[in-house]
Short mmCIF file of C-alpha atoms in Angstrom, two decimals:
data_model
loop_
_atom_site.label_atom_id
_atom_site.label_comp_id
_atom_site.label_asym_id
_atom_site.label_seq_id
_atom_site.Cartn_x
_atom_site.Cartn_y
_atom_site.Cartn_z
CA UNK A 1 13.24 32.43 3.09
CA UNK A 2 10.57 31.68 1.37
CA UNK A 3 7.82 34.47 0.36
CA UNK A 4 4.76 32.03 1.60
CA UNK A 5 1.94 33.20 -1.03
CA UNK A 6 -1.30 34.31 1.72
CA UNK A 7 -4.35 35.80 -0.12
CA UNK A 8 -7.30 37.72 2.42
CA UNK A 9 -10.24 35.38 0.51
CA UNK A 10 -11.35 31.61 0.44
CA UNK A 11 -10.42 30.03 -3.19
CA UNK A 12 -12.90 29.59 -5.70
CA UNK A 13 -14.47 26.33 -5.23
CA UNK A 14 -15.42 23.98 -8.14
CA UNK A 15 -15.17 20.41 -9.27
CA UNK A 16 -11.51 20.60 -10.56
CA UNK A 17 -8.88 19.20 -9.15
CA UNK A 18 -7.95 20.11 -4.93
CA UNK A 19 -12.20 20.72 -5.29
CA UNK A 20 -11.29 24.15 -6.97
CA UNK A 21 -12.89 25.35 -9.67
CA UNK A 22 -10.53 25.55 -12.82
CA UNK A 23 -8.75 28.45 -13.59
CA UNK A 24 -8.63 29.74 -17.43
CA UNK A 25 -5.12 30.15 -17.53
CA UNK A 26 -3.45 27.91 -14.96
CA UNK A 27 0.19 28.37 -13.74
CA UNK A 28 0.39 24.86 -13.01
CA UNK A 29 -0.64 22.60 -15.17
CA UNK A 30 -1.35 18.97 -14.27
CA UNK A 31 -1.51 16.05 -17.04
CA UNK A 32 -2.91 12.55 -15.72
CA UNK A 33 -1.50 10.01 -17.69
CA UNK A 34 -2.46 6.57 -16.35
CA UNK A 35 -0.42 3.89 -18.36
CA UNK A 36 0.68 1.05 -16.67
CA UNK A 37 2.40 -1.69 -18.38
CA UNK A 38 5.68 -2.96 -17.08
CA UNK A 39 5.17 -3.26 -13.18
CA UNK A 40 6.71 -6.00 -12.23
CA UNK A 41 5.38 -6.45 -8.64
CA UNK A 42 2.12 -5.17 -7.46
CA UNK A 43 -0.07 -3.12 -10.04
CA UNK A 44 -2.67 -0.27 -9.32
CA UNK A 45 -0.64 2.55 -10.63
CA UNK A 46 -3.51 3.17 -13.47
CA UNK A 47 -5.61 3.89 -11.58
CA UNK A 48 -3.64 6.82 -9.35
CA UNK A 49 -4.66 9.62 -10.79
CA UNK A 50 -8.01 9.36 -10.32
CA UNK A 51 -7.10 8.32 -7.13
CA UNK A 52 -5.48 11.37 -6.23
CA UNK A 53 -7.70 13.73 -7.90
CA UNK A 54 -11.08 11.94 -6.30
CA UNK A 55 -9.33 12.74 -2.25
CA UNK A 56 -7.41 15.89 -3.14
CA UNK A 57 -10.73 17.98 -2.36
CA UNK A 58 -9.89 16.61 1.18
CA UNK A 59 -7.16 18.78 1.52
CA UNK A 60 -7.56 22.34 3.73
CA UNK A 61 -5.72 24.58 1.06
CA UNK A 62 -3.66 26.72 3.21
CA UNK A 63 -0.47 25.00 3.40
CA UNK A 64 2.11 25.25 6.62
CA UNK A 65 5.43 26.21 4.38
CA UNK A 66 4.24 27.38 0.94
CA UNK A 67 0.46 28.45 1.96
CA UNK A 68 -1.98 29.75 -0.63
CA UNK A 69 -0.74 27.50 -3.12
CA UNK A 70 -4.01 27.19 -5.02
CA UNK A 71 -3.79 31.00 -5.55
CA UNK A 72 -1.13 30.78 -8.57
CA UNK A 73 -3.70 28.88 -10.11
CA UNK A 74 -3.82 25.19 -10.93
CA UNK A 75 -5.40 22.83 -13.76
CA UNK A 76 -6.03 19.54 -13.96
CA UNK A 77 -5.98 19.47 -18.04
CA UNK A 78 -6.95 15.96 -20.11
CA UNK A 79 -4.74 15.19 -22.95
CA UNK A 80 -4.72 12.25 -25.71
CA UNK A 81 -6.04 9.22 -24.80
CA UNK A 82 -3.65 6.96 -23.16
CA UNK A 83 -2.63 3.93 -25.24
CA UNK A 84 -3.99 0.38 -23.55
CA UNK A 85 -2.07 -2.47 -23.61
CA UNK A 86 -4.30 -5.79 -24.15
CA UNK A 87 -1.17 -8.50 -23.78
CA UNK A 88 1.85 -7.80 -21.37
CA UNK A 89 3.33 -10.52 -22.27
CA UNK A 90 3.58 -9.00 -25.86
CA UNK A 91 7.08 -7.17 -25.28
CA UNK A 92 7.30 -5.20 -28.67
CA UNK A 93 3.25 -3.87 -27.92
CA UNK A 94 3.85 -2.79 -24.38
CA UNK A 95 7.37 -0.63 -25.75
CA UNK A 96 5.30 0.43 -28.95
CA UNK A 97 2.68 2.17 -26.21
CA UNK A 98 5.50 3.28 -24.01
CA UNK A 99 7.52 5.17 -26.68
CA UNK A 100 3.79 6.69 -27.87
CA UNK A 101 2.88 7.99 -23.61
CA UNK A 102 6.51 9.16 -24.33
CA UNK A 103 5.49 11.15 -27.37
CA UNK A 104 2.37 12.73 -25.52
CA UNK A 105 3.96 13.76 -22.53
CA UNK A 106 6.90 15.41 -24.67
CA UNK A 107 4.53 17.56 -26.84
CA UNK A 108 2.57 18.64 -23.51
CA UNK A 109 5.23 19.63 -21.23
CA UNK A 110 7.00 21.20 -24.14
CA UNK A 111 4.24 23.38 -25.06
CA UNK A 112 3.75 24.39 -21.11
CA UNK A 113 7.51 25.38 -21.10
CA UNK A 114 6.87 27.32 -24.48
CA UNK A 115 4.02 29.10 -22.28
CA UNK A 116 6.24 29.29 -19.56
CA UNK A 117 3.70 27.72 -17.26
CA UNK A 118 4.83 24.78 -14.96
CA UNK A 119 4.10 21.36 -16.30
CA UNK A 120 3.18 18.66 -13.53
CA UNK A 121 2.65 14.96 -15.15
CA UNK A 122 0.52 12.55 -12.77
CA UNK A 123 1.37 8.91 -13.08
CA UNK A 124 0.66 5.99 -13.72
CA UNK A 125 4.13 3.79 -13.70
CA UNK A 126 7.42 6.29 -13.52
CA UNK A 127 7.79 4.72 -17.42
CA UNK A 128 5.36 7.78 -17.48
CA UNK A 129 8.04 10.33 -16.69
CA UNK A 130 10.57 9.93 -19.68
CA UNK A 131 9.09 12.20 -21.84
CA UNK A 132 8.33 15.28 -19.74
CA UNK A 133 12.55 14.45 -18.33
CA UNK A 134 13.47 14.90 -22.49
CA UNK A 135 11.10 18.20 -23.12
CA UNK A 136 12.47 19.77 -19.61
CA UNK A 137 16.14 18.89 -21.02
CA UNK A 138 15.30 20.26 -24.45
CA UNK A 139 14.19 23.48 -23.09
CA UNK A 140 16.52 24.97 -20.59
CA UNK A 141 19.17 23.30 -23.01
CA UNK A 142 18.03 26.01 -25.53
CA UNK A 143 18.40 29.04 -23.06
CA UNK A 144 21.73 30.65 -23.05
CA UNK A 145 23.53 30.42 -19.97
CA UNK A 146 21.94 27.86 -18.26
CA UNK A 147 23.88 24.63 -17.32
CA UNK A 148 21.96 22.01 -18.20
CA UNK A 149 19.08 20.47 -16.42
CA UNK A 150 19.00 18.81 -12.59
CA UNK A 151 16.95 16.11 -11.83
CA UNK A 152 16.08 15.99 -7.81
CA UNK A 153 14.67 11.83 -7.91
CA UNK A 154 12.75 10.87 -4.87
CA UNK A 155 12.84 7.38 -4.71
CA UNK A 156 13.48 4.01 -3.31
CA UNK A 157 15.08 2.41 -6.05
CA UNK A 158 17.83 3.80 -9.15
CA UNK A 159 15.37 3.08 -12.03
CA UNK A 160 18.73 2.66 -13.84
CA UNK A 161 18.84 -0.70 -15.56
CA UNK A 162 19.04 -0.77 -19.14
CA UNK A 163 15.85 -2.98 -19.25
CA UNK A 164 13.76 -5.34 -17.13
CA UNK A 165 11.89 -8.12 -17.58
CA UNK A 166 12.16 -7.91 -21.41
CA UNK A 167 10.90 -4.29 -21.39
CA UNK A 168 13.30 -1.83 -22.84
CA UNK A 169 10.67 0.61 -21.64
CA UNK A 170 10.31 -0.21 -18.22
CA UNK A 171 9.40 1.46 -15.11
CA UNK A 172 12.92 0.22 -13.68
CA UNK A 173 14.73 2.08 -16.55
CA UNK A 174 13.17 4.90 -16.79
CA UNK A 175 16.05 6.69 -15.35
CA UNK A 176 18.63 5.40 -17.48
CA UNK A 177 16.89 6.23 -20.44
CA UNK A 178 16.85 10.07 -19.96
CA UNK A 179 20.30 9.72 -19.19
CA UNK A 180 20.83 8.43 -22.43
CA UNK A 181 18.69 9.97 -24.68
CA UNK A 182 18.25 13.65 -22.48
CA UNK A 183 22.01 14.98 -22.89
CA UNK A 184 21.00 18.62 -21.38
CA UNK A 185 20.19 16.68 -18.04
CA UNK A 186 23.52 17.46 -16.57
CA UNK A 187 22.67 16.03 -13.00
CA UNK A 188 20.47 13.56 -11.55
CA UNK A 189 20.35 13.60 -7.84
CA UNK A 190 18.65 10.47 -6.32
CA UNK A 191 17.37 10.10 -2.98
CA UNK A 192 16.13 7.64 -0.39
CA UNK A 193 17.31 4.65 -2.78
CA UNK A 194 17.41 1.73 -1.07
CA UNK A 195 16.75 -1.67 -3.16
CA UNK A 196 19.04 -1.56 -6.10
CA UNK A 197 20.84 -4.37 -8.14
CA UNK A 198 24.87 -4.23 -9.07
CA UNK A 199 24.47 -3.34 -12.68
CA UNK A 200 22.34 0.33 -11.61
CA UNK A 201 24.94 0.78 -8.85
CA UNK A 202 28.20 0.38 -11.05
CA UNK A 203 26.40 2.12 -13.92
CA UNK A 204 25.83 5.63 -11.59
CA UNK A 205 29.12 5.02 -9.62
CA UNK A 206 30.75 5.27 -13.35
CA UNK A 207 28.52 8.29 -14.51
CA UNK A 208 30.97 10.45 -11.83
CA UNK A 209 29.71 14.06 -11.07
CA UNK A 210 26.57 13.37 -13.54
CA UNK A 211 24.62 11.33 -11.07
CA UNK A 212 24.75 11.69 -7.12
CA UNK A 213 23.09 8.93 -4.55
CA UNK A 214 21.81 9.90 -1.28
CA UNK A 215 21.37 6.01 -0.67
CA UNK A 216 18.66 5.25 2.33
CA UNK A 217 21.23 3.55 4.52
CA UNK A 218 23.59 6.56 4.28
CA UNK A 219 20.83 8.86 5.63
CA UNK A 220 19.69 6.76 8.63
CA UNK A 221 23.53 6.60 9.96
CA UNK A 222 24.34 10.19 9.50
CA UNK A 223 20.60 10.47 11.54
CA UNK A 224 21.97 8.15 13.90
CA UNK A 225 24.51 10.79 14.65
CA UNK A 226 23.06 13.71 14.96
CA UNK A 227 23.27 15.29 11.69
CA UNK A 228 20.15 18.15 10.85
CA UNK A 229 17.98 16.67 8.31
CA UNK A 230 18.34 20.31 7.25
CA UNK A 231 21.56 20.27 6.60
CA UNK A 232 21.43 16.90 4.26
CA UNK A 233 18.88 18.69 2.25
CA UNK A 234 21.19 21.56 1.83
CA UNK A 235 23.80 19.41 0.65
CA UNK A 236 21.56 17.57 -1.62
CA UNK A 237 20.25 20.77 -3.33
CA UNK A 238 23.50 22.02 -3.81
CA UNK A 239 24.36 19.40 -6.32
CA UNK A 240 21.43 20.36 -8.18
CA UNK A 241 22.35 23.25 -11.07
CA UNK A 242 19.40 26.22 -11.63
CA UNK A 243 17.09 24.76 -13.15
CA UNK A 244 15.33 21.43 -11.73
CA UNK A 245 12.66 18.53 -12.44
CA UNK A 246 11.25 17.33 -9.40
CA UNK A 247 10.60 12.96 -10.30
CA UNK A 248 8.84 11.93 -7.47
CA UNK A 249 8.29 8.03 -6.98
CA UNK A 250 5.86 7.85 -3.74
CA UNK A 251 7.88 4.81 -2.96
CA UNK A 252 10.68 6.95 -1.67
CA UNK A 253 7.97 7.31 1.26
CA UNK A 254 7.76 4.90 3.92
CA UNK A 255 5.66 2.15 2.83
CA UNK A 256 3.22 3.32 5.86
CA UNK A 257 2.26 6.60 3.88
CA UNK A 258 1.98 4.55 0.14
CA UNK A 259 0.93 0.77 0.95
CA UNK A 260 -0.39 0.38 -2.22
CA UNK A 261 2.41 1.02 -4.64
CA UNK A 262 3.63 -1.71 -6.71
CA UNK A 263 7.01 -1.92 -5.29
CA UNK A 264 7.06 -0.76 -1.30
CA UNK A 265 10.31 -1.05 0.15
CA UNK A 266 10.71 -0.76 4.22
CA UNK A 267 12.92 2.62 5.00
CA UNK A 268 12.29 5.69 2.86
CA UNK A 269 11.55 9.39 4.21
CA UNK A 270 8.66 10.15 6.09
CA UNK A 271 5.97 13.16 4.60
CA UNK A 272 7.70 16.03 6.90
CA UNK A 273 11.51 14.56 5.32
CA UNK A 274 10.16 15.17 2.38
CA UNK A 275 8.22 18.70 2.95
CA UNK A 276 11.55 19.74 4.29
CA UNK A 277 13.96 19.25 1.10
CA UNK A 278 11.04 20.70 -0.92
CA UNK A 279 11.04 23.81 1.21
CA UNK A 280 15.36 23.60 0.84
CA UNK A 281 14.76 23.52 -2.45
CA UNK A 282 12.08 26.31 -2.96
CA UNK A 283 14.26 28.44 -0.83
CA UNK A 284 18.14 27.84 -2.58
CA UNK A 285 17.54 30.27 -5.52
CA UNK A 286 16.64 27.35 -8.03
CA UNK A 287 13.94 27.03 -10.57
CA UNK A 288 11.74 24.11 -10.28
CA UNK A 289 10.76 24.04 -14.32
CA UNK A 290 8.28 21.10 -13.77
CA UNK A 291 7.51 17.73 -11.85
CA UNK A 292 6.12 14.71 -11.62
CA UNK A 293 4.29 12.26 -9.15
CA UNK A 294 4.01 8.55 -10.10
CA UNK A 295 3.33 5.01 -8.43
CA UNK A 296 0.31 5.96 -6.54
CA UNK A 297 -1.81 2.72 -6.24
CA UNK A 298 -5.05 2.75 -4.27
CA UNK A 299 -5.68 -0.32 -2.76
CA UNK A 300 -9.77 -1.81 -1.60
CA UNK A 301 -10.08 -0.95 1.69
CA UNK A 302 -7.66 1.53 2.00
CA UNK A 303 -10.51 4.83 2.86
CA UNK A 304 -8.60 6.72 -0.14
CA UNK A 305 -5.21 6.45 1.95
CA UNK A 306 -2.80 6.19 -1.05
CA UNK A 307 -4.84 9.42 -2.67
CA UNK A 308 -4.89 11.00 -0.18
CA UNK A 309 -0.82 11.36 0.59
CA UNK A 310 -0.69 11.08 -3.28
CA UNK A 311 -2.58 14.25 -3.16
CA UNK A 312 -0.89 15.86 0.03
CA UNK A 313 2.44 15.30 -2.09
CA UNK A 314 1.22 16.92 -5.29
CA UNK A 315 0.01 20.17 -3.63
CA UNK A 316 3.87 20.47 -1.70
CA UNK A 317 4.76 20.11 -5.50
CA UNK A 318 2.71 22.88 -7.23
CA UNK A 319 3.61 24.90 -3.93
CA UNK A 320 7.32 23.93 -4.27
CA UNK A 321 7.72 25.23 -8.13
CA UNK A 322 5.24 28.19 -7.33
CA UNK A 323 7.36 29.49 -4.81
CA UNK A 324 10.46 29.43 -7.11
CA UNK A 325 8.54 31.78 -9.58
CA UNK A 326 7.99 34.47 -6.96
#
């Protein structure tokens, strides 16, 4: 069970992010790094972190399964400016900038590790996550008797093609390049993928015990017959080893709950699915070392919808890796 963190006061309220004020030394740490240069459907994902920052003061801060979250302390920090890209259509720019957001979010997580503080990395495109995926690997790769890094993806495609659209660094390969250039990430365990092409399928049938797919259709049939959501997250935590890096696409959502992401695919887990294998997780014994939320889009019109589950997801992520440090 979980210890669910309850304090007898109301937090400290400020203009950081979750409308708290900002603590001086922060267990969680949260980077926004808005770069978006290879969608290759609908774009917006720039602009999500503001996004979710401007609703998360929305939020009542008492959550139902890992409660006084905000208590551990969270800060929404501001790193190096995030390289613009002027021509898309400029294939050698756009991977010049990616490899440079790669750089950045390396250095930062790897100095929160150093701290041993929890790194969280807002996106922008999931391109956004490869360098936070390398640090994480780096780390628990130098810590004796660990066995290797786990990667829990929530998402509704594989990211695992070797490029797209020209792009080496693109958002649909982001996957595939930790794989290949992380070798302490030992296991990547993807979830709620659903819209995937032949080469990304063959690639993680081939990668054997190294990468495990809890594919969308698989999940609706054992539904259809009964089977405890519950017990599906048990089994899909179990192939995760001790340490873990939550990547969480909000397209693994139904497209109801993230209508503005570039890529919305019908199917996908609802918010509670998702609260559920994030409590599984919290509660198998693992250590959630760091996260990180990408392909929020805002969209006119939508009353700060896309923020605000953006935001609803983030806090169930700083509550998640809190509750593993208990």
């Amino acid at each position: 069970m979980i210890k669910t963190r309850l304090v007898d006061h109301d937090p400290p309220l400020g203009d950081g992010v979750f409308g708290l004020q900002t603590p001086d030394d922060p267990l969680v740490r949260l980077l926004p790094v808005p770069f978006e240069a290879t969608t290759s459907y609908g774009t917006g994902t720039a602009d999500g972190p503001a996004a979710v920052f401007n609703a998360s003061p929305q939020l009542d801060l008492r959550d139902g399964v890992f409660g006084d979250v905000w208590s551990v302390g969270i800060g929404w920090e501001h790193g190096p400016g995030v390289p613009g890209v002027t021509d898309r259509g400029d294939r050698a720019s756009v991977d010049r900038a990616a490899e440079r957001v790669c750089s950045m979010t390396r250095d930062w997580v790897s100095a929160c590790l150093a701290a041993d503080r929890v790194p969280g990395v807002v996106g922008g495109e999931h391109s956004v996550s490869l360098g936070g995926l390398i640090a994480a690997s780096e780390a628990v790769g130098s810590e004796p008797g660990e066995d290797g890094l786990g990667v829990l993806q929530i998402d509704a495609h594989h990211d695992l093609r070797h490029a797209y659209e020209g792009y080496a660094h693109s958002h649909a390969s982001v996957m595939r390049h930790a794989l290949d250039r992380a070798p302490g990430l030992t296991s990547l365990v993807a979830v709620g993928v659903r819209d995937f092409c032949c080469e990304e399928a063959e690639f993680a049938a081939a990668q054997g015990d190294r990468v495990t797919t809890f594919y969308d259709a698989d999940l609706a049939e054992r539904a259809a017959h009964g089977e405890a959501w519950w017990t599906v997250c048990e089994e899909i935590v179990s192939a995760l080893p001790g340490s873990v890096w939550i990547t969480f696409d909000i397209d693994g959502l139904d497209p109801s709950l993230c209508p503005g992401t570039g890529t919305p695919v019908p199917g996908g887990l609802t918010f509670r699915e998702a609260s559920v294998l994030l409590r599984v997780l919290a509660e198998s014994g693992k250590r959630v070392v760091g996260f990180d939320l990408v392909e929020v889009a805002p969209a006119v019109g939508d009353r700060e919808w896309n923020g605000n589950v953006g935001a609803r997801v983030l806090y169930q992520l700083c509550g998640c890796a809190a509750a593993t440090r208990s």
